[in-house]
PDB file of C-alpha atoms in Angstrom:
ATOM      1  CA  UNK A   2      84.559  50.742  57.813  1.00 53.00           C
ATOM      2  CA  UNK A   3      87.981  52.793  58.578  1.00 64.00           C
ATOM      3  CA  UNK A   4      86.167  55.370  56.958  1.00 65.00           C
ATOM      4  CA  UNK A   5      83.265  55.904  58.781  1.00 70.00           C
ATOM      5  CA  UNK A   6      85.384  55.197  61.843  1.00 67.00           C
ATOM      6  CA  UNK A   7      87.433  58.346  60.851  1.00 66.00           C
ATOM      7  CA  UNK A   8      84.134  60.661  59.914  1.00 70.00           C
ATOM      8  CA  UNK A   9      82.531  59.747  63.606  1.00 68.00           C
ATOM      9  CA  UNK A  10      86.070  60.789  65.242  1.00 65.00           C
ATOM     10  CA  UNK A  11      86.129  63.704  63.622  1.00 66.00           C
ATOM     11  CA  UNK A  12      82.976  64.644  64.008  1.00 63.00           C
ATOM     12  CA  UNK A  13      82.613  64.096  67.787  1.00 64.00           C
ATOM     13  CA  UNK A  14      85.689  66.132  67.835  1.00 59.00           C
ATOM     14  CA  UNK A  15      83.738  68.964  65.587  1.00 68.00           C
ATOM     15  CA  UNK A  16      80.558  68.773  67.914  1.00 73.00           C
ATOM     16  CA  UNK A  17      83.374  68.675  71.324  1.00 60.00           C
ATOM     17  CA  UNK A  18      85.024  71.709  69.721  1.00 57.00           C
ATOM     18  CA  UNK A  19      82.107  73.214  69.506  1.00 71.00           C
ATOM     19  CA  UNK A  20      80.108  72.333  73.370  1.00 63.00           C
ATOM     20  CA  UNK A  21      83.581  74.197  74.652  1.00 68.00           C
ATOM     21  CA  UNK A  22      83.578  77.291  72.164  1.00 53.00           C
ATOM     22  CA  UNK A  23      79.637  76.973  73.760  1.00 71.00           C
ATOM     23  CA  UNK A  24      80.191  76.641  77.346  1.00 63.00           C
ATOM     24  CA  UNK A  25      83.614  79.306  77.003  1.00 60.00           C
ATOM     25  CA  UNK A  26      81.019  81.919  75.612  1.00 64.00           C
ATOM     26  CA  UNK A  27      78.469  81.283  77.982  1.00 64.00           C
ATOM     27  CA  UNK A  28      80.564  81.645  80.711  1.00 65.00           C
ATOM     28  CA  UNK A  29      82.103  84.851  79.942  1.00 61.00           C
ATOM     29  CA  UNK A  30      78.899  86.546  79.035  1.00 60.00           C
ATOM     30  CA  UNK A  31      78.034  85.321  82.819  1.00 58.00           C
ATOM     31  CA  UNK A  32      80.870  86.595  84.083  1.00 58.00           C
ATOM     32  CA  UNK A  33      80.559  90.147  82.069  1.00 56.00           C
ATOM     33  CA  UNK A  34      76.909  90.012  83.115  1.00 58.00           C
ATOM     34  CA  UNK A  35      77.836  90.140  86.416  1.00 59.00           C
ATOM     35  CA  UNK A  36      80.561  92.660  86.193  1.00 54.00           C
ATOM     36  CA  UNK A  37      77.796  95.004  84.842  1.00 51.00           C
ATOM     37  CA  UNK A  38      75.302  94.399  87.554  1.00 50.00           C
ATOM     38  CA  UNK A  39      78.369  95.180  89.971  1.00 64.00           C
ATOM     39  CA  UNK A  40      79.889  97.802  87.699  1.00 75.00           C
ATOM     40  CA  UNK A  41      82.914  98.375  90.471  1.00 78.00           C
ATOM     41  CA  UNK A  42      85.742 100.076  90.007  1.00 89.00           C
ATOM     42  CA  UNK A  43      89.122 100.094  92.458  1.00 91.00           C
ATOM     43  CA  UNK A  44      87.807 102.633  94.448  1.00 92.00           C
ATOM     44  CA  UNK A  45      84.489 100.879  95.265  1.00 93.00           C
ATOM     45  CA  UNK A  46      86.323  97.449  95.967  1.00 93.00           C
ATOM     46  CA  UNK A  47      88.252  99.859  98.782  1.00 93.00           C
ATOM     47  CA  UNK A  48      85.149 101.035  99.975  1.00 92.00           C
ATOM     48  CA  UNK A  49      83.883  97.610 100.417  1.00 92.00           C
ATOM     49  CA  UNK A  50      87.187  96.835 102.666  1.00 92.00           C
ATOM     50  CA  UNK A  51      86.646  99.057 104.652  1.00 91.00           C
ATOM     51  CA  UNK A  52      83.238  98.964 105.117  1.00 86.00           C
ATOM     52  CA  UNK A  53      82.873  95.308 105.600  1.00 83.00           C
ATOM     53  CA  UNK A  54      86.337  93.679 106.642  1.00 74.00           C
ATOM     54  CA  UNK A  55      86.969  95.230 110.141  1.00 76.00           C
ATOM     55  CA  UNK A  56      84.960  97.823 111.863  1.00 86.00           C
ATOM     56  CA  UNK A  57      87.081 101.056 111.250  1.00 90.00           C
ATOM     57  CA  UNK A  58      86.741 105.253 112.308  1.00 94.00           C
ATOM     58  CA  UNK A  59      88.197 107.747 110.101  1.00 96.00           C
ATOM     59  CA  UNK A  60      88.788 110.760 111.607  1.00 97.00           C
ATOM     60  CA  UNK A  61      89.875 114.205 108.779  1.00 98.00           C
ATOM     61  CA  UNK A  62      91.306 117.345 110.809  1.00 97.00           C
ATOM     62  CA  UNK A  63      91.947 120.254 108.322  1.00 96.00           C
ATOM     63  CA  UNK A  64      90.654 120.962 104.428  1.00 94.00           C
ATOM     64  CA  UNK A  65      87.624 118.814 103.347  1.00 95.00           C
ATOM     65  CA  UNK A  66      88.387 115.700 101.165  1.00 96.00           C
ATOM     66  CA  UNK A  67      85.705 114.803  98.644  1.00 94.00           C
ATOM     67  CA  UNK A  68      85.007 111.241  99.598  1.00 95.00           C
ATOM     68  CA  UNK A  69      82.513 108.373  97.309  1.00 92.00           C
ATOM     69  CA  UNK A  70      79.191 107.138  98.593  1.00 90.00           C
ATOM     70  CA  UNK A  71      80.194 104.553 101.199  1.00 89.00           C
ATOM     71  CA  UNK A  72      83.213 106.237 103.073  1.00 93.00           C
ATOM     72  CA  UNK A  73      81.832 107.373 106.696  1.00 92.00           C
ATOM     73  CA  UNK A  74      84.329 109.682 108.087  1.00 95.00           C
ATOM     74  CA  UNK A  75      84.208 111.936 111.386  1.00 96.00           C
ATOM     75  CA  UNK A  76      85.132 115.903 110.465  1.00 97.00           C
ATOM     76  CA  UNK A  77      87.012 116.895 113.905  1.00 97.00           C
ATOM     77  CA  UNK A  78      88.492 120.769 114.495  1.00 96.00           C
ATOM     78  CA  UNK A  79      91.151 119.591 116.776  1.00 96.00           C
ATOM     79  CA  UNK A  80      92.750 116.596 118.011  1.00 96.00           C
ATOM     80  CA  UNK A  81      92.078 115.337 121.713  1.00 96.00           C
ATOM     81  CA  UNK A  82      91.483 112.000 123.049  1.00 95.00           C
ATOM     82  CA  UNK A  83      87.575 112.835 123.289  1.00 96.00           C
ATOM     83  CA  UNK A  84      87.587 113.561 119.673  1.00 96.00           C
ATOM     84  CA  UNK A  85      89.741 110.730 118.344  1.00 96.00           C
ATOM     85  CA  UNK A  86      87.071 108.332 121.012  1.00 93.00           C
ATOM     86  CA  UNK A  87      85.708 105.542 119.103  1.00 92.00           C
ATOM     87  CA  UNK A  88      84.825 101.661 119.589  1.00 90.00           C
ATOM     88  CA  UNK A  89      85.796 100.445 116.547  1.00 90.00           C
ATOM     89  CA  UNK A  90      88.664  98.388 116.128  1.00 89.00           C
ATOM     90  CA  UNK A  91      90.706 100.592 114.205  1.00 92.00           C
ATOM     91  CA  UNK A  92      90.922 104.149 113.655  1.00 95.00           C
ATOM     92  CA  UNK A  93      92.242 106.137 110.639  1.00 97.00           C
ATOM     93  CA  UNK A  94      93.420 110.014 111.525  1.00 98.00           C
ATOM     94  CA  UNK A  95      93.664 111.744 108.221  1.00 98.00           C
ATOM     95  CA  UNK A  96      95.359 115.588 108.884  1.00 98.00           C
ATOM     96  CA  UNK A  97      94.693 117.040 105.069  1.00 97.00           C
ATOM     97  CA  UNK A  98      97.084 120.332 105.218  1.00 97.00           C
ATOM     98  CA  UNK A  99      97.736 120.524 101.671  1.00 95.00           C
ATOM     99  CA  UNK A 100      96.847 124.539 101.964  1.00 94.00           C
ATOM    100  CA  UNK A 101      98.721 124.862 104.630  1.00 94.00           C
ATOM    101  CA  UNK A 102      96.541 126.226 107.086  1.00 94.00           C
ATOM    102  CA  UNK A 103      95.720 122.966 109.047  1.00 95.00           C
ATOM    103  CA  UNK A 104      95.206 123.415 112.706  1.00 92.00           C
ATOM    104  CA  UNK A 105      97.594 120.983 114.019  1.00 95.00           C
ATOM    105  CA  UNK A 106     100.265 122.209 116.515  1.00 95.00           C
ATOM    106  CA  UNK A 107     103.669 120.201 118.113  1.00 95.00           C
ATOM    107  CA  UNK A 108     101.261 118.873 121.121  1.00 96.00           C
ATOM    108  CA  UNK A 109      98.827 117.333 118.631  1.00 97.00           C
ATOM    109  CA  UNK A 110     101.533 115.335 117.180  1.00 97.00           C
ATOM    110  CA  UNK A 111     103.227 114.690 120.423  1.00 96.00           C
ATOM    111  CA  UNK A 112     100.228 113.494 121.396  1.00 97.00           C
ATOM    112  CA  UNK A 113      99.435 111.170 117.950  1.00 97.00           C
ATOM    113  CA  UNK A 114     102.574 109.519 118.228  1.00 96.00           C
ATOM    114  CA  UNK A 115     102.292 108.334 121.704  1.00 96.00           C
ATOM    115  CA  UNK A 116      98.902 106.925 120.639  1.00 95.00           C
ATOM    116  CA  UNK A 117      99.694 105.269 117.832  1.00 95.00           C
ATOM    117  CA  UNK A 118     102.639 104.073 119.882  1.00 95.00           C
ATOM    118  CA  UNK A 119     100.419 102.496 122.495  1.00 94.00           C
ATOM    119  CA  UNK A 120      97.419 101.987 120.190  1.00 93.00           C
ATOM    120  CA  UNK A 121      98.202  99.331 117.271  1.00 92.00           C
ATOM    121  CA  UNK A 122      94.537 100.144 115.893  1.00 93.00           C
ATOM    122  CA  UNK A 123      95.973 103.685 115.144  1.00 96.00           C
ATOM    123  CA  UNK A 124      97.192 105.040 112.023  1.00 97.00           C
ATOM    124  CA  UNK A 125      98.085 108.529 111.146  1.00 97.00           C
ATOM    125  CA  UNK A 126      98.041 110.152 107.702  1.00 97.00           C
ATOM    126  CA  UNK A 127      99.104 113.611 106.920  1.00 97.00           C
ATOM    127  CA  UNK A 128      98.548 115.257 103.644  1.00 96.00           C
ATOM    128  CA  UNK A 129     100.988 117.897 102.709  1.00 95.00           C
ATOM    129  CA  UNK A 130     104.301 119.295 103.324  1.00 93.00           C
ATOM    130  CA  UNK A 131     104.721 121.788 105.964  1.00 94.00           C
ATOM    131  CA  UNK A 132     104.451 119.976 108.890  1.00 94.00           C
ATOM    132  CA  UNK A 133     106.550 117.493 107.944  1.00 93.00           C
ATOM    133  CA  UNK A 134     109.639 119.135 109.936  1.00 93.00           C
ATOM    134  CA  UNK A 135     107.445 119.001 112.991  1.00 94.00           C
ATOM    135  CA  UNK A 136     106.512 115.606 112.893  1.00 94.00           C
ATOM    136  CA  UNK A 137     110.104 114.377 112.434  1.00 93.00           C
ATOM    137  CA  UNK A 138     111.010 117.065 115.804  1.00 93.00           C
ATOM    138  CA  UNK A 139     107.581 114.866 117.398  1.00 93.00           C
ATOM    139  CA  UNK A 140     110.085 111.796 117.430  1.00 92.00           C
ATOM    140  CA  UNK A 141     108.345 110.170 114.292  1.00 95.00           C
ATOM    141  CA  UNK A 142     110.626 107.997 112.510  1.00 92.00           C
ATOM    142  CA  UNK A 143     111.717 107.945 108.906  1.00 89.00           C
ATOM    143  CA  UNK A 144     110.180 111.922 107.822  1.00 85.00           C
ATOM    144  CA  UNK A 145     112.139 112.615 104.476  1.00 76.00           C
ATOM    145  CA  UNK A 146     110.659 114.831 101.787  1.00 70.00           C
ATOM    146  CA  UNK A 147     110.819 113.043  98.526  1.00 77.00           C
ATOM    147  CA  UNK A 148     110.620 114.944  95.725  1.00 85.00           C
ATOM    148  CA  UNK A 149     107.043 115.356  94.445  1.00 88.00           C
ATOM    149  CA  UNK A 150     106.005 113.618  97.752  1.00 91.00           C
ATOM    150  CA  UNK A 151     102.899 114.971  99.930  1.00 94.00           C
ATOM    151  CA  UNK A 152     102.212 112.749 102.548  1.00 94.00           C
ATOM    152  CA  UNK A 153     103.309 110.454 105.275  1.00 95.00           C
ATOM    153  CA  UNK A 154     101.858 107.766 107.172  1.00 96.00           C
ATOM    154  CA  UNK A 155     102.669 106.058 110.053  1.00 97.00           C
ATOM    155  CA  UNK A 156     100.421 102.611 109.962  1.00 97.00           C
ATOM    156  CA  UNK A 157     100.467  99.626 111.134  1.00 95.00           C
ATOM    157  CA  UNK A 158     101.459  97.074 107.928  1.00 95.00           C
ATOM    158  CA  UNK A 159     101.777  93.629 107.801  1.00 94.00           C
ATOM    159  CA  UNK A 160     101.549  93.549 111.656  1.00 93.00           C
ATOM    160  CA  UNK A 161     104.770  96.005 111.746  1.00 94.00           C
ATOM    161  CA  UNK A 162     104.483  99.639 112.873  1.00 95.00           C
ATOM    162  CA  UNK A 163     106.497 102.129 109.889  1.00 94.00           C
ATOM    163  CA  UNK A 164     106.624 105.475 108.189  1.00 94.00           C
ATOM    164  CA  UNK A 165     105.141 105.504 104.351  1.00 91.00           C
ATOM    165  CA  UNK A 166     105.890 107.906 101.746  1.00 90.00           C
ATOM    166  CA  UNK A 167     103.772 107.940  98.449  1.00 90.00           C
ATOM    167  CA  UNK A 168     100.195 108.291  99.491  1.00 93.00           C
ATOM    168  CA  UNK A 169      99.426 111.506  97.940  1.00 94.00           C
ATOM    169  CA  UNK A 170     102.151 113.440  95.029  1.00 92.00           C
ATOM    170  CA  UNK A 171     102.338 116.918  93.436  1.00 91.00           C
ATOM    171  CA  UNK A 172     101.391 114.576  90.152  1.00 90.00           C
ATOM    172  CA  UNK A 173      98.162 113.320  91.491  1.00 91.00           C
ATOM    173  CA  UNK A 174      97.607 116.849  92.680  1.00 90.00           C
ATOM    174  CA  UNK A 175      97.237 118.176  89.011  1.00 90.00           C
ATOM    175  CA  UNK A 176      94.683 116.027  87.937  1.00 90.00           C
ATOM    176  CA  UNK A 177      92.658 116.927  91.162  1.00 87.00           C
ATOM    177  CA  UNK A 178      90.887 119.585  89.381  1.00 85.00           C
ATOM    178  CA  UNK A 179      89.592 117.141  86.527  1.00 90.00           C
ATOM    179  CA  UNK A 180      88.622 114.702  89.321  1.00 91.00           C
ATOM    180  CA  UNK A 181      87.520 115.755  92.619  1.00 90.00           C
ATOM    181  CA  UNK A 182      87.425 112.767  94.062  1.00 91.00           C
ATOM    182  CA  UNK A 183      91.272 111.289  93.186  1.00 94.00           C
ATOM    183  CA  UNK A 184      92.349 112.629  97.122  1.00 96.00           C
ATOM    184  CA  UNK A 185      89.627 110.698  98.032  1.00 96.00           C
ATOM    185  CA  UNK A 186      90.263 107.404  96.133  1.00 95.00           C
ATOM    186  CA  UNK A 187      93.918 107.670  97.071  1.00 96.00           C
ATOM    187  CA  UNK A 188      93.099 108.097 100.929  1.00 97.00           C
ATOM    188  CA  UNK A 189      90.440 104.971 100.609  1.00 96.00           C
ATOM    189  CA  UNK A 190      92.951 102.951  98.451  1.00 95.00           C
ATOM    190  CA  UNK A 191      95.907 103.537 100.930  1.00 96.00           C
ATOM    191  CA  UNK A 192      93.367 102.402 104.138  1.00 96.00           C
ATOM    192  CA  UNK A 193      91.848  99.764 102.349  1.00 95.00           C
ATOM    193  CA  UNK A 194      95.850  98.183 101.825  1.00 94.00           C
ATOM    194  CA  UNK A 195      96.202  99.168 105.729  1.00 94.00           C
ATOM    195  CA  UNK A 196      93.344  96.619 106.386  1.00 94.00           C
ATOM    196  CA  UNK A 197      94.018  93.973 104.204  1.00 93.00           C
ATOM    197  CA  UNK A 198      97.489  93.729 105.066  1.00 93.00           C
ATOM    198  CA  UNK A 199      97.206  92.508 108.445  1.00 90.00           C
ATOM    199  CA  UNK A 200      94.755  90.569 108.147  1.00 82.00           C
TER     200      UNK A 200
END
């Protein structure tokens, strides 16, 4: 009788062992079912921010950024108020002078920092390194060049309006020419933070 009381206990232990090795390997070949069907990657998950959380413009004066499927962006040739015009809720400038040759004079960023002083929906990147002078002379705060740096923001994070450093470095900018779209992902990562942050 103790016996067969043992054998049933450790049997139904056996078979219980086994319905959650069962239901364990079920559910993971779900959840890697799914992941294949979605197949996304950081970059896409950005997109997806952006392109569903808030209602956002992004605005790129200067070089050409090679963006994914998904990112909308407005090409402009100069910065104004009637270019920068939008009715979305928030509004990403992106200035890409990593050449050099970008457009963008002392009035422009005059002009960008008394909007995004006045405008919390605004948020200014630049891309590259010799403006950066300028923009400090424009009255923005916190313009350092960090070694390997190439960028600064000045975005609105976690509800408080500061400088960032770190968006885009002369590190990331060697393995541009294996993968075109790495300014891109870095650009969509960095906005995608931007958004999620104060929400």
């Amino acid at each position: 009788m103790n016996k067969s009381k043992k054998i049933k206990k450790i049997a139904a232990g056996i078979i219980g062992f086994i319905a959650i090795v069962i239901v364990v390997r079920f559910g993971l070949f779900v959840y890697h079912q799914k992941m294949a069907e979605q197949d996304m990657d950081m970059y896409d998950e950005a997109i997806e921010v952006i392109s569903e959380k808030t209602s956002n413009d992004i605005f790129l004066i200067g070089q050409d950024i090679e963006f994914r499927k998904g990112i909308s962006y407005k090409k402009i040739e100069k910065i104004s108020e009637e270019t920068l015009k939008t009715e979305k809720k928030k509004s990403f400038i992106v200035i890409n002078d990593l050449d050099g040759t970008c457009p963008v004079a002392e009035e422009d960023f005059r002009f960008l920092k008394k909007k995004a002083d006045t405008d919390l929906a605004v948020n200014l990147i630049y891309l590259g390194t010799d403006k950066l002078e300028m923009i400090q002379k424009m009255g923005f705060p916190d313009v350092f060049s960090v070694e390997g740096d190439m960028s600064y923001g000045y975005v609105l994070y976690e509800g408080e309006r500061i400088s960032y450093n770190g968006i885009w470095t002369k590190e990331e900018e060697q393995y541009l020419e294996k993968n075109k779209e790495l300014l891109g992902q870095s650009i969509v990562c960095f906005i995608s933070r931007i958004i999620t942050s104060n929400e």
